[in-house]
PDB file of C-alpha atoms and ligand atoms in Angstrom:
ATOM      1  CA  MET A   1       0.296  -0.006   0.656  1.00 41.00           C
ATOM      2  CA  MET A   2       2.566   2.759   1.110  1.00 43.00           C
ATOM      3  CA  LYS A   3       4.480   1.327  -1.966  1.00 48.00           C
ATOM      4  CA  LYS A   4       1.726   2.431  -4.411  1.00 53.00           C
ATOM      5  CA  LEU A   5       1.179   5.425  -2.700  1.00 49.00           C
ATOM      6  CA  SER A   6       4.509   6.499  -3.406  1.00 53.00           C
ATOM      7  CA  LYS A   7       4.851   4.909  -6.645  1.00 56.00           C
ATOM      8  CA  ILE A   8       1.933   7.840  -7.349  1.00 52.00           C
ATOM      9  CA  LEU A   9       3.553  10.714  -5.651  1.00 51.00           C
ATOM     10  CA  LEU A  10       6.949  10.164  -7.320  1.00 54.00           C
ATOM     11  CA  VAL A  11       4.315  10.510 -10.792  1.00 56.00           C
ATOM     12  CA  MET A  12       2.276  13.483  -9.704  1.00 53.00           C
ATOM     13  CA  ALA A  13       5.771  14.727  -9.073  1.00 54.00           C
ATOM     14  CA  LEU A  14       6.963  13.935 -12.559  1.00 56.00           C
ATOM     15  CA  THR A  15       3.880  14.851 -14.602  1.00 57.00           C
ATOM     16  CA  LEU A  16       4.160  18.656 -11.801  1.00 51.00           C
ATOM     17  CA  THR A  17       7.939  18.778 -14.108  1.00 54.00           C
ATOM     18  CA  VAL A  18       6.784  18.377 -17.384  1.00 53.00           C
ATOM     19  CA  PHE A  19       4.113  21.171 -17.657  1.00 52.00           C
ATOM     20  CA  PHE A  20       5.974  23.977 -15.163  1.00 49.00           C
ATOM     21  CA  ALA A  21       8.998  23.245 -17.931  1.00 49.00           C
ATOM     22  CA  MET A  22       6.445  23.445 -20.659  1.00 50.00           C
ATOM     23  CA  MET A  23       6.313  27.161 -19.291  1.00 48.00           C
ATOM     24  CA  ALA A  24       9.680  27.689 -18.503  1.00 47.00           C
ATOM     25  CA  VAL A  25      12.424  29.176 -20.496  1.00 44.00           C
ATOM     26  CA  ALA A  26      15.961  29.565 -19.375  1.00 48.00           C
ATOM     27  CA  SER A  27      19.024  28.114 -20.577  1.00 57.00           C
ATOM     28  CA  ALA A  28      17.290  26.433 -22.177  1.00 66.00           C
ATOM     29  CA  ALA A  29      18.171  22.461 -24.647  1.00 75.00           C
ATOM     30  CA  THR A  30      16.861  23.516 -27.500  1.00 83.00           C
ATOM     31  CA  ILE A  31      15.341  20.025 -28.892  1.00 87.00           C
ATOM     32  CA  GLU A  32      16.116  19.210 -32.317  1.00 88.00           C
ATOM     33  CA  SER A  33      13.375  16.377 -32.625  1.00 90.00           C
ATOM     34  CA  VAL A  34      11.700  13.332 -31.397  1.00 93.00           C
ATOM     35  CA  GLU A  35      11.614   9.838 -33.474  1.00 95.00           C
ATOM     36  CA  ALA A  36       9.677   7.251 -31.515  1.00 96.00           C
ATOM     37  CA  GLY A  37       9.016   3.613 -33.033  1.00 93.00           C
ATOM     38  CA  VAL A  38       7.811  -0.385 -31.376  1.00 92.00           C
ATOM     39  CA  ALA A  39      10.415  -2.842 -31.897  1.00 88.00           C
ATOM     40  CA  ALA A  40       8.082  -6.035 -33.966  1.00 76.00           C
ATOM     41  CA  ASP A  41       8.993  -8.001 -30.677  1.00 79.00           C
ATOM     42  CA  ALA A  42       6.011  -9.217 -28.403  1.00 72.00           C
ATOM     43  CA  GLY A  43       6.735  -7.487 -25.209  1.00 79.00           C
ATOM     44  CA  ARG A  44       6.351  -4.497 -28.308  1.00 86.00           C
ATOM     45  CA  THR A  45       9.797  -2.742 -27.426  1.00 93.00           C
ATOM     46  CA  ILE A  46       8.809   0.954 -27.777  1.00 96.00           C
ATOM     47  CA  SER A  47      12.027   4.001 -28.011  1.00 96.00           C
ATOM     48  CA  VAL A  48      11.443   7.206 -27.931  1.00 95.00           C
ATOM     49  CA  THR A  49      14.578   8.663 -29.363  1.00 93.00           C
ATOM     50  CA  VAL A  50      14.965  12.711 -28.509  1.00 91.00           C
ATOM     51  CA  GLU A  51      18.214  14.970 -30.530  1.00 90.00           C
ATOM     52  CA  TYR A  52      18.669  18.063 -28.766  1.00 86.00           C
ATOM     53  CA  GLY A  53      20.942  20.891 -30.305  1.00 84.00           C
ATOM     54  CA  SER A  54      22.709  22.499 -26.864  1.00 77.00           C
ATOM     55  CA  PRO A  55      23.089  19.593 -24.469  1.00 75.00           C
ATOM     56  CA  GLU A  56      23.483  20.372 -20.456  1.00 74.00           C
ATOM     57  CA  ALA A  57      23.681  17.491 -18.313  1.00 71.00           C
ATOM     58  CA  ALA A  58      22.375  20.204 -15.808  1.00 74.00           C
ATOM     59  CA  GLN A  59      19.058  20.219 -17.528  1.00 81.00           C
ATOM     60  CA  GLN A  60      16.593  17.824 -17.192  1.00 83.00           C
ATOM     61  CA  SER A  61      14.508  15.634 -20.174  1.00 83.00           C
ATOM     62  CA  THR A  62      11.028  14.208 -19.703  1.00 89.00           C
ATOM     63  CA  VAL A  63       9.016  12.215 -21.357  1.00 92.00           C
ATOM     64  CA  LEU A  64       5.172  11.863 -21.231  1.00 94.00           C
ATOM     65  CA  VAL A  65       2.899   9.340 -23.354  1.00 96.00           C
ATOM     66  CA  VAL A  66      -0.662   9.275 -23.461  1.00 96.00           C
ATOM     67  CA  LYS A  67      -2.905   7.646 -25.771  1.00 94.00           C
ATOM     68  CA  SER A  68      -3.379   9.881 -28.310  1.00 95.00           C
ATOM     69  CA  GLY A  69      -6.119  12.189 -28.521  1.00 92.00           C
ATOM     70  CA  THR A  70      -5.534  13.028 -24.063  1.00 93.00           C
ATOM     71  CA  ALA A  71      -5.843  16.288 -23.316  1.00 92.00           C
ATOM     72  CA  LEU A  72      -3.074  17.460 -21.574  1.00 88.00           C
ATOM     73  CA  ALA A  73      -5.271  19.928 -19.481  1.00 90.00           C
ATOM     74  CA  THR A  74      -7.694  17.409 -18.037  1.00 93.00           C
ATOM     75  CA  LEU A  75      -5.406  15.070 -17.445  1.00 92.00           C
ATOM     76  CA  GLN A  76      -5.923  12.053 -14.834  1.00 93.00           C
ATOM     77  CA  ASP A  77      -2.990   9.018 -13.119  1.00 93.00           C
ATOM     78  CA  SER A  78      -4.359   6.604 -15.098  1.00 91.00           C
ATOM     79  CA  ASP A  79      -4.016   8.808 -18.345  1.00 93.00           C
ATOM     80  CA  ILE A  80      -0.425   7.848 -18.124  1.00 95.00           C
ATOM     81  CA  LYS A  81       1.035   5.278 -19.844  1.00 95.00           C
ATOM     82  CA  TYR A  82       4.767   6.195 -19.141  1.00 95.00           C
ATOM     83  CA  ILE A  83       6.752   8.552 -17.676  1.00 95.00           C
ATOM     84  CA  ASP A  84      10.643   9.500 -17.510  1.00 94.00           C
ATOM     85  CA  GLN A  85      13.500  12.057 -16.876  1.00 89.00           C
ATOM     86  CA  GLU A  86      17.069  11.372 -17.988  1.00 85.00           C
ATOM     87  CA  ALA A  87      19.969  14.590 -17.796  1.00 84.00           C
ATOM     88  CA  VAL A  88      19.458  16.045 -20.596  1.00 83.00           C
ATOM     89  CA  ASN A  89      24.186  15.696 -21.394  1.00 80.00           C
ATOM     90  CA  ASP A  90      24.738  14.078 -24.458  1.00 82.00           C
ATOM     91  CA  THR A  91      23.036  15.180 -28.304  1.00 86.00           C
ATOM     92  CA  THR A  92      21.094  12.239 -28.311  1.00 89.00           C
ATOM     93  CA  VAL A  93      18.230  10.576 -25.292  1.00 88.00           C
ATOM     94  CA  THR A  94      17.090   7.654 -25.892  1.00 91.00           C
ATOM     95  CA  TYR A  95      14.309   5.845 -23.587  1.00 94.00           C
ATOM     96  CA  THR A  96      13.170   2.098 -24.115  1.00 95.00           C
ATOM     97  CA  PHE A  97      10.094   1.670 -22.951  1.00 96.00           C
ATOM     98  CA  LYS A  98       6.761  -0.906 -22.161  1.00 93.00           C
ATOM     99  CA  LEU A  99       3.663  -0.083 -22.004  1.00 91.00           C
ATOM    100  CA  LEU A 100       0.981  -3.642 -20.490  1.00 85.00           C
ATOM    101  CA  GLU A 101       0.036  -6.178 -21.905  1.00 75.00           C
ATOM    102  CA  ALA A 102      -3.274  -4.613 -22.433  1.00 74.00           C
ATOM    103  CA  ASP A 103      -1.710  -0.902 -23.420  1.00 83.00           C
ATOM    104  CA  ARG A 104      -0.162  -2.488 -26.937  1.00 83.00           C
ATOM    105  CA  GLN A 105      -2.781  -1.516 -29.171  1.00 80.00           C
ATOM    106  CA  GLY A 106      -3.965   1.264 -31.206  1.00 88.00           C
ATOM    107  CA  THR A 107      -1.409   4.781 -30.996  1.00 94.00           C
ATOM    108  CA  TYR A 108       0.302   6.577 -29.102  1.00 96.00           C
ATOM    109  CA  ASP A 109       1.064  10.404 -28.408  1.00 96.00           C
ATOM    110  CA  VAL A 110       4.634  11.278 -26.801  1.00 95.00           C
ATOM    111  CA  TYR A 111       6.019  15.068 -25.373  1.00 93.00           C
ATOM    112  CA  VAL A 112       9.128  15.425 -24.675  1.00 91.00           C
ATOM    113  CA  GLY A 113       9.786  18.444 -22.386  1.00 85.00           C
ATOM    114  CA  GLY A 114      11.959  19.301 -19.444  1.00 77.00           C
ATOM    115  CA  THR A 115      13.298  21.849 -17.314  1.00 71.00           C
ATOM    116  CA  GLY A 116      15.765  23.971 -19.029  1.00 68.00           C
ATOM    117  CA  VAL A 117      14.767  22.530 -22.440  1.00 69.00           C
ATOM    118  CA  ASP A 118      13.297  24.865 -24.495  1.00 68.00           C
ATOM    119  CA  ALA A 119       9.645  24.561 -25.979  1.00 74.00           C
ATOM    120  CA  PRO A 120       8.868  21.532 -25.661  1.00 80.00           C
ATOM    121  CA  GLU A 121       7.696  19.365 -28.847  1.00 88.00           C
ATOM    122  CA  ASP A 122       6.039  15.484 -29.345  1.00 91.00           C
ATOM    123  CA  THR A 123       5.505  12.652 -31.005  1.00 94.00           C
ATOM    124  CA  SER A 124       3.474   9.680 -32.312  1.00 95.00           C
ATOM    125  CA  PHE A 125       3.445   5.283 -32.454  1.00 94.00           C
ATOM    126  CA  SER A 126       1.445   3.262 -33.554  1.00 92.00           C
ATOM    127  CA  PHE A 127       1.696  -0.657 -32.378  1.00 89.00           C
ATOM    128  CA  ASP A 128       0.755  -2.584 -35.749  1.00 84.00           C
ATOM    129  CA  THR A 129      -0.836  -5.875 -34.367  1.00 83.00           C
ATOM    130  CA  LYS A 130      -1.289  -9.128 -36.324  1.00 88.00           C
ATOM    131  CA  LYS A 131      -3.853 -11.728 -35.438  1.00 94.00           C
ATOM    132  CA  ILE A 132      -3.132 -15.323 -34.553  1.00 96.00           C
ATOM    133  CA  ILE A 133      -5.999 -17.034 -35.217  1.00 98.00           C
ATOM    134  CA  GLY A 134      -7.836 -20.961 -35.419  1.00 98.00           C
ATOM    135  CA  THR A 135     -10.759 -22.962 -33.554  1.00 98.00           C
ATOM    136  CA  ILE A 136     -10.366 -24.977 -31.060  1.00 98.00           C
ATOM    137  CA  THR A 137     -13.251 -27.436 -31.176  1.00 98.00           C
ATOM    138  CA  VAL A 138     -13.853 -28.631 -27.414  1.00 98.00           C
ATOM    139  CA  LEU A 139     -16.470 -30.651 -25.535  1.00 97.00           C
ATOM    140  CA  GLY A 140     -17.839 -27.857 -23.685  1.00 94.00           C
ATOM    141  CA  ASP A 141     -17.333 -24.221 -22.871  1.00 97.00           C
ATOM    142  CA  ALA A 142     -15.012 -23.275 -25.198  1.00 98.00           C
ATOM    143  CA  THR A 143     -15.175 -19.641 -23.986  1.00 98.00           C
ATOM    144  CA  LYS A 144     -12.920 -21.890 -20.756  1.00 97.00           C
ATOM    145  CA  ALA A 145      -9.270 -22.730 -23.226  1.00 98.00           C
ATOM    146  CA  THR A 146      -6.881 -20.671 -23.346  1.00 98.00           C
ATOM    147  CA  ALA A 147      -4.534 -19.435 -26.224  1.00 98.00           C
ATOM    148  CA  VAL A 148      -1.507 -18.133 -25.367  1.00 97.00           C
ATOM    149  CA  ALA A 149       1.305 -17.118 -27.845  1.00 95.00           C
ATOM    150  CA  THR A 150       4.721 -16.229 -26.150  1.00 93.00           C
ATOM    151  CA  ASP A 151       8.157 -15.035 -27.761  1.00 89.00           C
ATOM    152  CA  ALA A 152      11.075 -16.232 -27.709  1.00 85.00           C
ATOM    153  CA  SER A 153      12.272 -13.229 -24.780  1.00 81.00           C
ATOM    154  CA  ASN A 154       9.581 -16.023 -22.132  1.00 87.00           C
ATOM    155  CA  VAL A 155       6.340 -12.426 -22.694  1.00 84.00           C
ATOM    156  CA  SER A 156       3.741 -13.884 -23.339  1.00 90.00           C
ATOM    157  CA  VAL A 157       0.652 -12.909 -24.773  1.00 91.00           C
ATOM    158  CA  ASN A 158      -3.157 -14.091 -23.909  1.00 95.00           C
ATOM    159  CA  GLY A 159      -6.063 -14.695 -26.721  1.00 96.00           C
ATOM    160  CA  THR A 160      -9.888 -14.981 -26.353  1.00 97.00           C
ATOM    161  CA  VAL A 161     -11.399 -17.963 -26.725  1.00 98.00           C
ATOM    162  CA  LYS A 162     -15.471 -17.432 -28.656  1.00 98.00           C
ATOM    163  CA  ALA A 163     -18.370 -19.321 -27.486  1.00 98.00           C
ATOM    164  CA  ASP A 164     -18.017 -20.826 -30.616  1.00 98.00           C
ATOM    165  CA  GLY A 165     -14.684 -21.868 -30.461  1.00 98.00           C
ATOM    166  CA  THR A 166     -13.086 -19.034 -32.590  1.00 98.00           C
ATOM    167  CA  TYR A 167      -9.388 -17.266 -31.289  1.00 98.00           C
ATOM    168  CA  ALA A 168      -7.470 -14.517 -31.633  1.00 97.00           C
ATOM    169  CA  ILE A 169      -4.173 -13.503 -30.008  1.00 96.00           C
ATOM    170  CA  GLU A 170      -3.192 -10.412 -31.269  1.00 90.00           C
ATOM    171  CA  VAL A 171       0.495  -9.209 -30.902  1.00 87.00           C
ATOM    172  CA  GLY A 172       3.462  -7.735 -32.978  1.00 80.00           C
ATOM    173  CA  GLN A 173       5.018  -8.636 -35.496  1.00 78.00           C
ATOM    174  CA  GLY A 174       7.243 -11.938 -34.616  1.00 82.00           C
ATOM    175  CA  THR A 175       8.308 -15.545 -33.610  1.00 89.00           C
ATOM    176  CA  TYR A 176       5.276 -17.667 -31.370  1.00 93.00           C
ATOM    177  CA  LYS A 177       5.330 -20.486 -29.517  1.00 96.00           C
ATOM    178  CA  VAL A 178       1.240 -21.030 -29.092  1.00 97.00           C
ATOM    179  CA  VAL A 179      -0.465 -22.895 -27.039  1.00 98.00           C
ATOM    180  CA  LEU A 180      -3.712 -24.033 -26.605  1.00 98.00           C
ATOM    181  CA  GLY A 181      -5.237 -26.152 -23.634  1.00 98.00           C
ATOM    182  CA  LYS A 182      -8.863 -26.276 -21.272  1.00 98.00           C
ATOM    183  CA  ALA A 183      -8.473 -27.925 -18.053  1.00 97.00           C
ATOM    184  CA  GLY A 184      -8.965 -31.165 -18.239  1.00 98.00           C
ATOM    185  CA  TYR A 185      -7.249 -32.126 -21.806  1.00 98.00           C
ATOM    186  CA  LEU A 186      -3.905 -32.130 -23.414  1.00 98.00           C
ATOM    187  CA  TYR A 187      -1.618 -29.149 -24.643  1.00 97.00           C
ATOM    188  CA  LYS A 188      -1.477 -28.512 -28.084  1.00 98.00           C
ATOM    189  CA  THR A 189       1.070 -26.122 -28.977  1.00 97.00           C
ATOM    190  CA  TYR A 190       2.384 -24.880 -31.757  1.00 97.00           C
ATOM    191  CA  GLU A 191       6.312 -23.231 -32.292  1.00 96.00           C
ATOM    192  CA  ASN A 192       7.896 -20.998 -34.372  1.00 95.00           C
ATOM    193  CA  VAL A 193       4.592 -19.405 -34.880  1.00 95.00           C
ATOM    194  CA  ALA A 194       5.511 -16.249 -37.507  1.00 92.00           C
ATOM    195  CA  ALA A 195       3.122 -13.725 -37.437  1.00 90.00           C
ATOM    196  CA  ASN A 196       4.281 -11.375 -40.768  1.00 84.00           C
ATOM    197  CA  ALA A 197       0.553 -11.477 -42.292  1.00 87.00           C
ATOM    198  CA  ALA A 198      -2.482  -9.214 -41.048  1.00 90.00           C
ATOM    199  CA  GLU A 199      -3.923 -12.711 -39.616  1.00 95.00           C
ATOM    200  CA  VAL A 200      -2.019 -16.094 -39.514  1.00 97.00           C
ATOM    201  CA  ASN A 201      -4.362 -19.239 -39.436  1.00 98.00           C
ATOM    202  CA  LEU A 202      -4.078 -21.880 -37.650  1.00 98.00           C
ATOM    203  CA  GLY A 203      -7.354 -24.167 -38.357  1.00 98.00           C
ATOM    204  CA  ALA A 204      -8.964 -25.891 -36.594  1.00 97.00           C
ATOM    205  CA  ILE A 205      -7.818 -28.210 -33.657  1.00 97.00           C
ATOM    206  CA  THR A 206      -9.619 -30.658 -31.439  1.00 97.00           C
ATOM    207  CA  LEU A 207      -8.189 -30.484 -27.865  1.00 98.00           C
ATOM    208  CA  LEU A 208      -7.344 -34.448 -26.246  1.00 98.00           C
ATOM    209  CA  GLY A 209      -9.571 -34.688 -22.843  1.00 98.00           C
ATOM    210  CA  GLY A 210      -8.083 -36.307 -20.662  1.00 98.00           C
ATOM    211  CA  ASP A 211      -4.951 -34.761 -20.132  1.00 98.00           C
ATOM    212  CA  LEU A 212      -5.585 -33.815 -16.173  1.00 98.00           C
ATOM    213  CA  SER A 213      -2.804 -33.345 -14.381  1.00 97.00           C
ATOM    214  CA  ASN A 214      -2.024 -30.973 -17.072  1.00 96.00           C
ATOM    215  CA  ASP A 215       1.090 -32.567 -18.086  1.00 97.00           C
ATOM    216  CA  GLY A 216       1.360 -32.990 -21.039  1.00 97.00           C
ATOM    217  CA  ALA A 217       0.046 -36.974 -21.179  1.00 97.00           C
ATOM    218  CA  ILE A 218      -2.420 -38.183 -21.138  1.00 98.00           C
ATOM    219  CA  ASP A 219      -1.369 -42.030 -18.963  1.00 98.00           C
ATOM    220  CA  PHE A 220      -2.636 -43.704 -15.875  1.00 98.00           C
ATOM    221  CA  THR A 221      -1.659 -40.693 -13.584  1.00 98.00           C
ATOM    222  CA  ASP A 222      -4.792 -38.944 -15.281  1.00 98.00           C
ATOM    223  CA  LEU A 223      -7.309 -42.246 -14.676  1.00 98.00           C
ATOM    224  CA  GLN A 224      -6.270 -42.725 -11.439  1.00 98.00           C
ATOM    225  CA  ALA A 225      -7.319 -39.125 -10.588  1.00 98.00           C
ATOM    226  CA  LEU A 226     -10.307 -39.160 -12.397  1.00 98.00           C
ATOM    227  CA  LEU A 227     -12.055 -42.443 -10.660  1.00 97.00           C
ATOM    228  CA  ASN A 228     -10.180 -41.140  -7.351  1.00 97.00           C
ATOM    229  CA  ASN A 229     -13.065 -37.786  -8.262  1.00 97.00           C
ATOM    230  CA  TYR A 230     -16.288 -40.363 -10.125  1.00 97.00           C
ATOM    231  CA  ARG A 231     -18.733 -38.419  -9.656  1.00 97.00           C
ATOM    232  CA  GLY A 232     -17.025 -35.512  -8.367  1.00 96.00           C
ATOM    233  CA  ASN A 233     -17.416 -31.040  -8.853  1.00 95.00           C
ATOM    234  CA  VAL A 234     -13.696 -31.203 -10.153  1.00 96.00           C
ATOM    235  CA  ALA A 235     -14.517 -28.019 -11.918  1.00 96.00           C
ATOM    236  CA  GLU A 236     -10.104 -28.969 -13.764  1.00 96.00           C
ATOM    237  CA  TYR A 237     -11.211 -32.428 -13.910  1.00 98.00           C
ATOM    238  CA  ASP A 238     -15.351 -32.305 -16.163  1.00 98.00           C
ATOM    239  CA  MET A 239     -14.661 -31.519 -19.216  1.00 98.00           C
ATOM    240  CA  ASN A 240     -17.707 -31.002 -20.771  1.00 98.00           C
ATOM    241  CA  ASP A 241     -18.580 -28.692 -17.826  1.00 97.00           C
ATOM    242  CA  ASP A 242     -21.716 -29.917 -16.545  1.00 97.00           C
ATOM    243  CA  GLY A 243     -21.304 -30.191 -13.138  1.00 97.00           C
ATOM    244  CA  VAL A 244     -19.570 -33.983 -12.869  1.00 98.00           C
ATOM    245  CA  VAL A 245     -16.864 -36.021 -13.724  1.00 98.00           C
ATOM    246  CA  ASP A 246     -18.211 -39.010 -14.221  1.00 98.00           C
ATOM    247  CA  PHE A 247     -18.631 -41.954 -18.036  1.00 97.00           C
ATOM    248  CA  THR A 248     -18.496 -38.350 -20.507  1.00 98.00           C
ATOM    249  CA  GLU A 249     -15.167 -37.374 -19.076  1.00 98.00           C
ATOM    250  CA  LEU A 250     -14.126 -42.116 -18.852  1.00 98.00           C
ATOM    251  CA  GLN A 251     -14.801 -42.789 -21.658  1.00 98.00           C
ATOM    252  CA  THR A 252     -13.558 -39.625 -23.219  1.00 98.00           C
ATOM    253  CA  LEU A 253     -10.204 -39.898 -21.084  1.00 98.00           C
ATOM    254  CA  LEU A 254     -10.292 -43.630 -22.177  1.00 98.00           C
ATOM    255  CA  GLY A 255     -10.620 -43.072 -25.581  1.00 98.00           C
ATOM    256  CA  ASN A 256      -6.837 -40.698 -25.626  1.00 98.00           C
ATOM    257  CA  TYR A 257      -5.744 -42.711 -23.043  1.00 98.00           C
ATOM    258  CA  ARG A 258      -1.483 -42.317 -24.692  1.00 97.00           C
ATOM    259  CA  ALA A 259      -2.906 -40.246 -27.331  1.00 97.00           C
ATOM    260  CA  ASN A 260      -0.722 -37.567 -29.493  1.00 95.00           C
ATOM    261  CA  TYR A 261      -1.768 -34.508 -31.439  1.00 95.00           C
ATOM    262  CA  ALA A 262      -0.069 -34.602 -35.588  1.00 84.00           C
ATOM    263  CA  GLU A 263       2.326 -33.294 -36.098  1.00 71.00           C
TER     264      GLU A 263
HETATM  265 CA1   CA B 301      -1.093 -36.519 -17.886  1.00 72.75          CA
HETATM  266 CA1   CA B 302     -19.084 -34.283 -17.152  1.00 72.75          CA
END
């Protein structure tokens, strides 16, 4: 709680610095240019590069990132997607950061100002979202299934699965491991999925029910777990989501015993 409060106070202080700086003009460092771009990794790393005409170490440069169209005059704490400050001791100052997963879409405005910095400048950047899509078939509620894309640096993006089993994962351009799953089912993995088009379709897949232990195999451990909970109400084992672990699950598990997905 204290930690969160102090973070909020810090953000407020930095925000005030921005506005103060935008009004104050002393012996100033001039901003020659501001450029912002989004990298193609799953984390969608953002770089803001500011070129200064007359850098001075005593001067502080502040960068503020908000969703495009946000009015600065009525700025709220929650509007601030990123804020940071650096000493202007070189002609080039680069800020590198990532936005929260949920914010990695659309267009953002970038404002750069600072203490002793002449006229503030702004620019913007946009996420070029790609979609990994496909269809999952399961016995029960498909919306309980998961579709997750993970990049080489282990950053994961959760997709959404609709009631009809269609799923979509919005990612940046890059290469991903895609894992489809649902509690009680053997997860399906697609390695090296290249998201390099607006939509990449992985096609339809029927998930194999029976991996209750979620260890990538449908075997005796799972059978034992099912029998131990027969006629019980263990949500993770209830493949058809009807509130009971019974013959449907047993039949499915035995039908898929030692099964794997065809490559
Ligand atoms: Ca298992
Ligand atoms: Ca059931």
